[in-house]
Coordinates of C-alpha atoms and ligand atoms in Angstrom, one line a residue:
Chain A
X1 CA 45.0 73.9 51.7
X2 CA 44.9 70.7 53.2
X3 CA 41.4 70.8 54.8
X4 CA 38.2 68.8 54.6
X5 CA 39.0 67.9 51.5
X6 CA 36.9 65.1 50.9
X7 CA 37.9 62.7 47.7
X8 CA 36.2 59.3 47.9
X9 CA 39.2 56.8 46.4
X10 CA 38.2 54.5 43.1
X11 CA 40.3 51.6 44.2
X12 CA 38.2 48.5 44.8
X13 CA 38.8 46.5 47.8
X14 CA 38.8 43.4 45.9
X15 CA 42.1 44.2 43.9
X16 CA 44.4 45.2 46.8
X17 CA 47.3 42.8 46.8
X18 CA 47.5 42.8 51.0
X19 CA 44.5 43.3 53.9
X20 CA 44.7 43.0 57.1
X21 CA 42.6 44.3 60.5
X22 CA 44.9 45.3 62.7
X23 CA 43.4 45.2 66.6
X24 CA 43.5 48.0 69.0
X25 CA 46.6 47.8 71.1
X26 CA 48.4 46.1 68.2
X27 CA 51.4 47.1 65.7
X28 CA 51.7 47.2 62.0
X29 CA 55.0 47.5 60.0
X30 CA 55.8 47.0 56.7
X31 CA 57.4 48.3 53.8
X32 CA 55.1 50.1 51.0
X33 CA 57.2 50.4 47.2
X34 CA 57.5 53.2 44.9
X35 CA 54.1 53.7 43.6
X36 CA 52.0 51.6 46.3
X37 CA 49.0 52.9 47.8
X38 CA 48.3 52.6 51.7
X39 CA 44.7 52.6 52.8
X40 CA 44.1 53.1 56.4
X41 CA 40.1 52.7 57.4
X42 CA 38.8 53.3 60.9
X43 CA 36.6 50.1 60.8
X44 CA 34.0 51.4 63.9
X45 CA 34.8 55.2 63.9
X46 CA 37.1 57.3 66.2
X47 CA 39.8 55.2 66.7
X48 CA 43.4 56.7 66.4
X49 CA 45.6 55.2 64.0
X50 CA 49.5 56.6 64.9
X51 CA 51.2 56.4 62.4
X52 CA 55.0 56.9 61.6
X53 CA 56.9 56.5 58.4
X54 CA 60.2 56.1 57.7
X55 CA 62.7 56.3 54.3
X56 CA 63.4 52.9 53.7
X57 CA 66.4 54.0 51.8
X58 CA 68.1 55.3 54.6
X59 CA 66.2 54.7 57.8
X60 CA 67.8 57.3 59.6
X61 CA 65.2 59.7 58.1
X62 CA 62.2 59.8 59.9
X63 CA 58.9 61.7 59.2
X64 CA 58.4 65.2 60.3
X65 CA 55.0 66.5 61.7
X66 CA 56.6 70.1 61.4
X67 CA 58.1 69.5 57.8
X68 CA 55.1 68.2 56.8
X69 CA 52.8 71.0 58.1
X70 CA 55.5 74.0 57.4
X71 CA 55.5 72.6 54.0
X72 CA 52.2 72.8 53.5
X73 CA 51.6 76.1 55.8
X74 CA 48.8 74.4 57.6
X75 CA 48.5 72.0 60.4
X76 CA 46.0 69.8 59.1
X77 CA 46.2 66.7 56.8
X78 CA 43.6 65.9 53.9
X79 CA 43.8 64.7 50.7
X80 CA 46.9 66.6 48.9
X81 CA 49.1 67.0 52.0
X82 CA 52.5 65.9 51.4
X83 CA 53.9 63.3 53.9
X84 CA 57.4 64.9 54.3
X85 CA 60.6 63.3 56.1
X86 CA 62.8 65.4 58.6
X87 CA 65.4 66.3 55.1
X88 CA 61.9 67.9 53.8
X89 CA 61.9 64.9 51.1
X90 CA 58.3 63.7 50.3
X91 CA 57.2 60.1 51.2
X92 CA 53.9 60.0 50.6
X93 CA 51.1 62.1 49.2
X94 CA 47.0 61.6 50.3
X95 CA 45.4 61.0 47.7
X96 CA 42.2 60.5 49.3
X97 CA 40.5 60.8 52.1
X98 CA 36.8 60.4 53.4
X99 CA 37.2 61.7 57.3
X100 CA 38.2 65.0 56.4
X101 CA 40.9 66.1 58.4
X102 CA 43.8 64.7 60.6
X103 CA 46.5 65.5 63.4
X104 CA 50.2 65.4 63.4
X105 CA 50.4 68.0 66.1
X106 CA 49.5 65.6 69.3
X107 CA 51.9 62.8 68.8
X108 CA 51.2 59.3 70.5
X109 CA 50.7 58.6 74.1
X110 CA 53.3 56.6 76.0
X111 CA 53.4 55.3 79.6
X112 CA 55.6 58.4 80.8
X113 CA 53.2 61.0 79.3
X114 CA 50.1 59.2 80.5
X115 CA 51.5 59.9 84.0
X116 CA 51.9 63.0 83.6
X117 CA 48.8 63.6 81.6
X118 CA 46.6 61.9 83.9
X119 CA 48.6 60.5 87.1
X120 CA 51.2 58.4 87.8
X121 CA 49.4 55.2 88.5
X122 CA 48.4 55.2 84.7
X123 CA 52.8 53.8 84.3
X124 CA 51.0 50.3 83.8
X125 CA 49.0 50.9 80.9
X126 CA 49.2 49.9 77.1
X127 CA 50.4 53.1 74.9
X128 CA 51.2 53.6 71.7
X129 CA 55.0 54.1 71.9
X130 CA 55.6 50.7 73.9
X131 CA 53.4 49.1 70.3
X132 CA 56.5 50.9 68.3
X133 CA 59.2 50.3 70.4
X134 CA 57.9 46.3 70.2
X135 CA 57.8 46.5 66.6
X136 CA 61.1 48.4 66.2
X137 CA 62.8 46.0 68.1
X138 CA 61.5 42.9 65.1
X139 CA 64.0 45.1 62.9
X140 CA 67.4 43.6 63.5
X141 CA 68.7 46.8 64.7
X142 CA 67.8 49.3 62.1
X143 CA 65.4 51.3 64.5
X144 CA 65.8 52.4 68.0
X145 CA 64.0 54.8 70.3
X146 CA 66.1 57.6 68.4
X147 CA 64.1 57.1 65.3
X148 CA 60.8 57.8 67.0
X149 CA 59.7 61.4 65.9
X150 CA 56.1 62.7 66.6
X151 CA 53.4 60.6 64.6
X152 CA 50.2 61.0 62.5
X153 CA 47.0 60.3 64.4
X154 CA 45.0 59.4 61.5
X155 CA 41.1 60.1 62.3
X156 CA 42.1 62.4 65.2
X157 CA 40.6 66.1 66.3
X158 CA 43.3 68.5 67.4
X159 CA 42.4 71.8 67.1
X160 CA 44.3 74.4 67.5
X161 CA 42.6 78.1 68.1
X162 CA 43.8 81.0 66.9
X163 CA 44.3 82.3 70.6
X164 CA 47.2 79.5 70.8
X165 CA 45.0 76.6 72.5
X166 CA 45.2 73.5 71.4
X167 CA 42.4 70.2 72.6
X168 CA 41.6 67.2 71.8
X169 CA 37.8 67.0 70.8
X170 CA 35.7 63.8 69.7
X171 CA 37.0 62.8 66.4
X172 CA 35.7 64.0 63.0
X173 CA 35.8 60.3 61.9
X174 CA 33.2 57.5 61.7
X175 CA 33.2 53.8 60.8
X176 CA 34.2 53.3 57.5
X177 CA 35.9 56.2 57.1
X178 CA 39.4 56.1 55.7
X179 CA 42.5 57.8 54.2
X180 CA 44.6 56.5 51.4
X181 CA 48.1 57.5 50.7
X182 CA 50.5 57.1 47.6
X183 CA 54.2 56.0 48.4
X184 CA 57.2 57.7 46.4
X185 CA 59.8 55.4 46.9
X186 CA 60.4 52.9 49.0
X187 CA 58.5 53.8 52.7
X188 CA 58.4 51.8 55.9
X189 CA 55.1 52.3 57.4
X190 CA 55.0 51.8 61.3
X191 CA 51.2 52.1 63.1
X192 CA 50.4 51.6 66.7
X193 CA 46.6 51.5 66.7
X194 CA 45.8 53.3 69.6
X195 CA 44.7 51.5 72.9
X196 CA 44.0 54.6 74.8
X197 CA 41.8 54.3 77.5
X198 CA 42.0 56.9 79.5
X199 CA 41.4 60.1 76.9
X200 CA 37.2 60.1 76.3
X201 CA 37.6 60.7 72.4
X202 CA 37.3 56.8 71.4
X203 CA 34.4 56.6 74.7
X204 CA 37.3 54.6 76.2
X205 CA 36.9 52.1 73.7
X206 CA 39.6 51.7 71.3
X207 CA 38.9 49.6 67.7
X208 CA 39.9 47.9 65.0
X209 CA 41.7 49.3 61.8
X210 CA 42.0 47.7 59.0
X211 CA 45.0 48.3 56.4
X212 CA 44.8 47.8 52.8
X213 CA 47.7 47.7 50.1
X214 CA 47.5 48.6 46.4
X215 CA 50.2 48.1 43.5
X216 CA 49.2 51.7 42.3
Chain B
X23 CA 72.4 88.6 90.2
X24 CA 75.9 88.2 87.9
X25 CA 75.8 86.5 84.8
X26 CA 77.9 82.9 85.0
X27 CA 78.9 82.9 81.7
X28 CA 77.3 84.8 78.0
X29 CA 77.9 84.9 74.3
X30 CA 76.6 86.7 71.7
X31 CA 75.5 84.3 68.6
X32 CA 75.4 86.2 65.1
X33 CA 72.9 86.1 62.4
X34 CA 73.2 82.3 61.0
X35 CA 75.1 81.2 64.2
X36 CA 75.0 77.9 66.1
X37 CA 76.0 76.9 69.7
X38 CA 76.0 73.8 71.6
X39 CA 76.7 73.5 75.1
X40 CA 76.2 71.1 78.3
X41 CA 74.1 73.2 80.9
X42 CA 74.0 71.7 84.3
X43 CA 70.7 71.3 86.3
X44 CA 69.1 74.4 88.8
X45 CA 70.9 77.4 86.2
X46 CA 68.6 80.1 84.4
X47 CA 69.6 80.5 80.7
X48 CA 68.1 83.8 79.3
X49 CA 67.9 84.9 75.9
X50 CA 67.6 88.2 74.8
X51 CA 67.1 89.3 70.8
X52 CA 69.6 92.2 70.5
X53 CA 67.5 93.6 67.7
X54 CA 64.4 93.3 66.6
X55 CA 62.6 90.6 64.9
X56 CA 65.0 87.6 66.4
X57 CA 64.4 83.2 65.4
X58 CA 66.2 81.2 67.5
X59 CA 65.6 77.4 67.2
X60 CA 66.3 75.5 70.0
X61 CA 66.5 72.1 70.7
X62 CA 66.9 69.8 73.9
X63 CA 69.2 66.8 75.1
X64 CA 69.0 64.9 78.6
X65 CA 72.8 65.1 79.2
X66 CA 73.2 62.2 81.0
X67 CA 71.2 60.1 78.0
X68 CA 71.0 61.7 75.0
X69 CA 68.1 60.0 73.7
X70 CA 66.1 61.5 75.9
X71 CA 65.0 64.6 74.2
X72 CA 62.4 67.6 73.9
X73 CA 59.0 65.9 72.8
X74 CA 56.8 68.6 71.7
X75 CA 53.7 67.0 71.6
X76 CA 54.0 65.4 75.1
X77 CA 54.9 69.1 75.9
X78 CA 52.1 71.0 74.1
X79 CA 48.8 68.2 75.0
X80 CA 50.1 67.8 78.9
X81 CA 49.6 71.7 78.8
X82 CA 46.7 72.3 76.0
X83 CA 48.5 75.1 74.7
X84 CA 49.9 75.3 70.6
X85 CA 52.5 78.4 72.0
X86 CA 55.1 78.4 74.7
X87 CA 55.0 80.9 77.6
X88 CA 55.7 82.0 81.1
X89 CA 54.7 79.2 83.2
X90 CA 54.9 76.5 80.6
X91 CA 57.2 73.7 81.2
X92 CA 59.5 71.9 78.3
X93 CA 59.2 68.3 78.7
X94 CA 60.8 65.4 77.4
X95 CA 59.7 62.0 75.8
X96 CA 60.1 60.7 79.4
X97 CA 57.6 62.7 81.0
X98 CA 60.3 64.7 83.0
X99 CA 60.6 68.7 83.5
X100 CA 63.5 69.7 81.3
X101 CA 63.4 73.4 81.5
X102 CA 60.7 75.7 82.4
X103 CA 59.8 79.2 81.0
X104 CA 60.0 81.2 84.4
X105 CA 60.0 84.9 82.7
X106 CA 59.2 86.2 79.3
X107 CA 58.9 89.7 77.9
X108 CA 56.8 88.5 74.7
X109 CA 53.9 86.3 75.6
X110 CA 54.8 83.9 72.6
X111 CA 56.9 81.2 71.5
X112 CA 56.7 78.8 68.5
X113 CA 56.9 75.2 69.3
X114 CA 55.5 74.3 65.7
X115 CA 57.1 75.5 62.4
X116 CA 60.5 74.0 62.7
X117 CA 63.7 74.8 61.2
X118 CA 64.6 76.2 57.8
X119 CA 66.7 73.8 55.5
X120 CA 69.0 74.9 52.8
X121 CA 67.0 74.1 49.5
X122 CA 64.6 77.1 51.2
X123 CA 67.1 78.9 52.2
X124 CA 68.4 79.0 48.7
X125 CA 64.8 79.2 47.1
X126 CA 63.9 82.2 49.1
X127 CA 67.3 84.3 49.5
X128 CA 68.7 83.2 46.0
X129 CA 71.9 80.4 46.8
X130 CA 74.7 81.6 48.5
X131 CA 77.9 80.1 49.5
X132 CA 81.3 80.8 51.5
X133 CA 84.0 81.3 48.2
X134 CA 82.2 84.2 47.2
X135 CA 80.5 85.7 50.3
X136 CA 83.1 84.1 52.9
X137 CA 81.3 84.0 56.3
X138 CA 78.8 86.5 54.9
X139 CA 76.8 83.3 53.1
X140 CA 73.7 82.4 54.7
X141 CA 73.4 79.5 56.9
X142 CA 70.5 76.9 57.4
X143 CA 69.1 75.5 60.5
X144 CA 69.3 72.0 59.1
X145 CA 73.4 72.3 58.5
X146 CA 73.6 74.4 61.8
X147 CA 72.3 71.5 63.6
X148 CA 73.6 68.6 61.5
X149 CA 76.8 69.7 63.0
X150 CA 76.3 70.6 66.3
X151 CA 74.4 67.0 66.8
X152 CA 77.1 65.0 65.1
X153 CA 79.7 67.2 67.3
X154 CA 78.2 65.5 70.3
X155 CA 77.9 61.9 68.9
X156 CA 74.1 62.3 67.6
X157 CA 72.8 63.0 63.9
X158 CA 69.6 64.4 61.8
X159 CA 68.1 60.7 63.2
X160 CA 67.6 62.9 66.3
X161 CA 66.3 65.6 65.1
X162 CA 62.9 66.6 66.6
X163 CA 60.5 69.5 66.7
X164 CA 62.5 72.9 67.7
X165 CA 60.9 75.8 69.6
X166 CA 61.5 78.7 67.6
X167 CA 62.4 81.6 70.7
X168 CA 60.8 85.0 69.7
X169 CA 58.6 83.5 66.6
X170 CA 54.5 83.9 67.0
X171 CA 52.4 81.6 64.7
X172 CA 49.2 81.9 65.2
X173 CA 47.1 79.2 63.8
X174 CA 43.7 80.1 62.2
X175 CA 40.2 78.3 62.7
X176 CA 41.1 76.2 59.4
X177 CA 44.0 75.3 60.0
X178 CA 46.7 78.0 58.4
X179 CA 49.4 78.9 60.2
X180 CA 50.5 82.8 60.1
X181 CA 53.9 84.6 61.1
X182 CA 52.8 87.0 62.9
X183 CA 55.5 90.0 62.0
X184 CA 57.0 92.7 64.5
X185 CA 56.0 90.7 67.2
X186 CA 59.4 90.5 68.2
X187 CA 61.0 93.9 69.6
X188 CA 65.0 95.2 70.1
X189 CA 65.9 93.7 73.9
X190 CA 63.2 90.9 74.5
X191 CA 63.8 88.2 76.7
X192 CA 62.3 84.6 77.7
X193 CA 64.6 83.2 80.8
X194 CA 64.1 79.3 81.0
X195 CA 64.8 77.3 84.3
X196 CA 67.0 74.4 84.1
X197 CA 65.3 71.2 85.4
X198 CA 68.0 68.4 84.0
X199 CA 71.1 68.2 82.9
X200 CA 70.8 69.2 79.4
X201 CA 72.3 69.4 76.1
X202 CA 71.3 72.8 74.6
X203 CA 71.5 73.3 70.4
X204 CA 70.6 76.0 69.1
X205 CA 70.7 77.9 65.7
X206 CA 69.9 81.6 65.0
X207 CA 68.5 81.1 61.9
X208 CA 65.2 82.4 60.3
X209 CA 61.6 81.2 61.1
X210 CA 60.7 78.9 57.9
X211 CA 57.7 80.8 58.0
X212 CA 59.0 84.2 58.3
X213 CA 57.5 86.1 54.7
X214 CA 60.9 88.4 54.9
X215 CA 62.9 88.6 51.6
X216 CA 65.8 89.7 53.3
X217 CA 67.4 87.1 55.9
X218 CA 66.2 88.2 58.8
X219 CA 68.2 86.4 61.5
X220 CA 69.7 89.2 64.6
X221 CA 72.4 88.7 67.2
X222 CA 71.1 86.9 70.3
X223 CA 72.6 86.9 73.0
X224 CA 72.6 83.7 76.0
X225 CA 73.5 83.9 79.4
X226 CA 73.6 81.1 81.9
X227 CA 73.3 82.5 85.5
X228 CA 72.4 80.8 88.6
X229 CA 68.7 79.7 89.2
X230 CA 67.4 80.2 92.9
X231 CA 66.3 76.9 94.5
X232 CA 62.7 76.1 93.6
X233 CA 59.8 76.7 96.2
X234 CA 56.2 74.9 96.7
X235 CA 54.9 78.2 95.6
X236 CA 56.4 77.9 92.4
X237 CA 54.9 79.4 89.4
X238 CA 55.3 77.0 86.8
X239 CA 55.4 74.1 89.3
X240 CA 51.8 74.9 90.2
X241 CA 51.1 76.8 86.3
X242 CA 49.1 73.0 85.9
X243 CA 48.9 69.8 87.8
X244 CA 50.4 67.9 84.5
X245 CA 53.6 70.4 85.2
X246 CA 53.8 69.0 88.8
X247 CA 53.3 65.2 87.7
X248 CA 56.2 66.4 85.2
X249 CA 58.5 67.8 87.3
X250 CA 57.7 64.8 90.0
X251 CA 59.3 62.4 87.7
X252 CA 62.3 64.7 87.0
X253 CA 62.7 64.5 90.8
X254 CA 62.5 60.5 90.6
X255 CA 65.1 60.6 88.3
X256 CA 67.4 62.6 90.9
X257 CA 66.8 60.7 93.9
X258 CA 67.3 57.5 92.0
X259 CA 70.6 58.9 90.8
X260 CA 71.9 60.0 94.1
X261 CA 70.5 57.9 96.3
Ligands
LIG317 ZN1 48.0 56.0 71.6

């Protein structure tokens, strides 16, 4: 099962065809192709990368955190998890991964659940879901608030105890550690890195990713 | 205090229904070992749904129980859990889709077993969603009524069987307007080789008006903050 299992990748930084650091607070979206590998590195260690992805085929099918982990019968992601869309098709598969484990059980924070998470004056701040509504709304259309299911955090601690408990603990990552996954067809990648400052896992200090692409 | 309205929903059923604001709708699993997937609309905007992580972080809890509160990507009280017989609801495993329905009950379909073939959760609520102008782009995280997972130290989630007896019940409070869809189809991590779906049955009665003292107003102060923007919402609408 999908847990710390750690599988350093052999892809050299030099050859990827696209890089990019991608600042706390901001949006990434792009289009991976059948075959492409997505690296995802937490530059300066327990940031929260939320990530969403997409069927670019037909857009309308959205990734599912409970596909994915039902699928799998576990609700961690590692290398070998299987990035499933709400149909149950595969996406994307990890193929490695140097953190150990990630969540897809917390979702992303947003101005409405910051107020109720921690008080209503918190309405103001920057959250992840305002990031992917901006960049949905760069899509001509395709994407609207419908299309946003519950995320990846990549390099996020969610545990969940066996008594039904679930937290959110200081992360499992550190800088340089990343996660690299392998697209099946043709998958639009959508992250929010995470500009959280109100949750003491990133020390209130949100950070860089950066986001590399490979051909294969 | 008289039921407004009930129906019975079979193994492999589906219902959809509009559910005003300030009404109890209980369930109760006529037989033992009852999955009912459930799923949440704001009726007055119907992309305002269920969020089950928003739900499950503002309460640090990974099951659903008296006092817990559904709430939607909004931030607002949709419905709370105000009584429950079993302890344990699943928010986490989802719905079961035909290729494993087939896979795991061998493939049926209706010209040889007529209404006898067994149903998925992912057709049961393809249909009710495009009934009422959505589709499987809205499809979100269910909570499975009746289902325990219990999730171990590394991560592997368990069905936890015979935790569901003949005659339980969980009685949610509505908050909002809602959209209510529902399948009663299996959990997709129910081990079973026989389907195992039961009649439910759902009853809509009237709620009585909320107090200060309420239990899952006070269960936490993320609750409260929750339910204070549902009450936003109303006072904006009627003012
Ligand atoms: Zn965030």
């Amino acid at each position: 099962m999908a847990v710390f299992n750690r599988v350093e990748s052999p892809r050299l930084v030099e050859e990827a065809i696209y890089s990019e650091v991608v600042q706390a607070g901001d949006g990434w979206m792009r289009e991976l192709k059948p075959g492409q590998v997505l690296r995802i590195v937490d530059l300066e260690g327990n940031q929260a990368a939320d990530t969403l992805f997409f069927d670019a085929e037909n857009p309308e099918d959205h990734y599912s955190a409970v596909a994915t982990i039902t699928g799998q019968s576990n609700i961690y992601l590692s290398t070998g998890s299987v990035l499933r869309a709400e149909s149950g098709k595969a996406l994307l598969t990890i193929v490695a991964d140097t953190c150990g484990r990630h969540d897809t059980v917390g979702g992303s924070c947003s101005a409405q659940s910051n107020t109720v998470r921690y008080a209503h004056e918190k309405l103001s701040m920057h959250n992840c879901r305002d990031t992917f509504m901006l960049q949905l709304a760069g899509q001509d259309g395709v994407y609207t608030k419908r299309d946003l299911a519950p995320n990846i955090n990549f390099f996020m601690n969610v545990p969940v105890t066996p008594e039904g408990g679930l937290k959110f603990d200081d992360g499992v990552s550190a800088p340089g550690c990343y996660v690299e996954m392998q697209s099946h067809g043709r998958t639009m990648v959508l992250i929010s890195n995470c500009p959280q400052l109100n949750n003491p896992c990133n020390a209130y200090n949100p950070t860089p990713i950066q986001v590399l692409i490979w051909d294969n | 205090m008289a039921n407004i309205w009930s129906k019975d929903i079979g193994p492999g059923g589906k219902w959809s229904g509009t559910i005003g604001k300030g009404k109890l709708i209980r369930l109760t699993a006529l037989e033992a070992g009852a999955n009912v997937s459930f799923q949440l609309y704001h009726a007055k905007d119907l992309t305002e749904r269920y969020n089950m992580p928003d739900t499950l972080k503002a309460q640090y809890t990974a099951h659903l129980t008296r006092g817990n509160v559904l709430m939607s990507d909004n931030g607002r009280a949709m419905v709370s859990i105000v009584e429950d017989s079993l302890g344990w609801h699943d928010p986490l495993s989802g719905y079961t889709s035909r290729a494993k329905t087939d896979a795991k009950y061998g493939v049926t379909n209706y010209q040889e077993l007529r209404n006898e073939w067994l149903r998925s959760g992912q057709e049961n609520f393809a249909v009710e969603l495009v009934r009422n102008g959505l589709s499987m782009r809205d499809m979100m995280p269910v909570v499975n009524f009746f289902s325990k997972i219990v999730v171990e130290n590394n991560g592997d989630m368990k069905f936890v069987q015979g935790h569901c007896p003949a005659g339980a019940t969980v009685t949610l409070r509505t908050e909002l307007d809602l959209l209510v869809v529902l399948s009663n189809t299996p959990n997709p991590l129910d081990p079973s080789e026989s389907y195992p779906s039961v009649p439910v049955r759902i009853e809509v009665l009237p709620a009585p008006p909320l107090h200060e003292d309420d239990y899952c107003l006070n269960y936490r102060s993320e609750n409260r903050r929750a339910f204070e923007n549902t009450w936003e919402y109303h006072t904006l609408l009627n003012a």
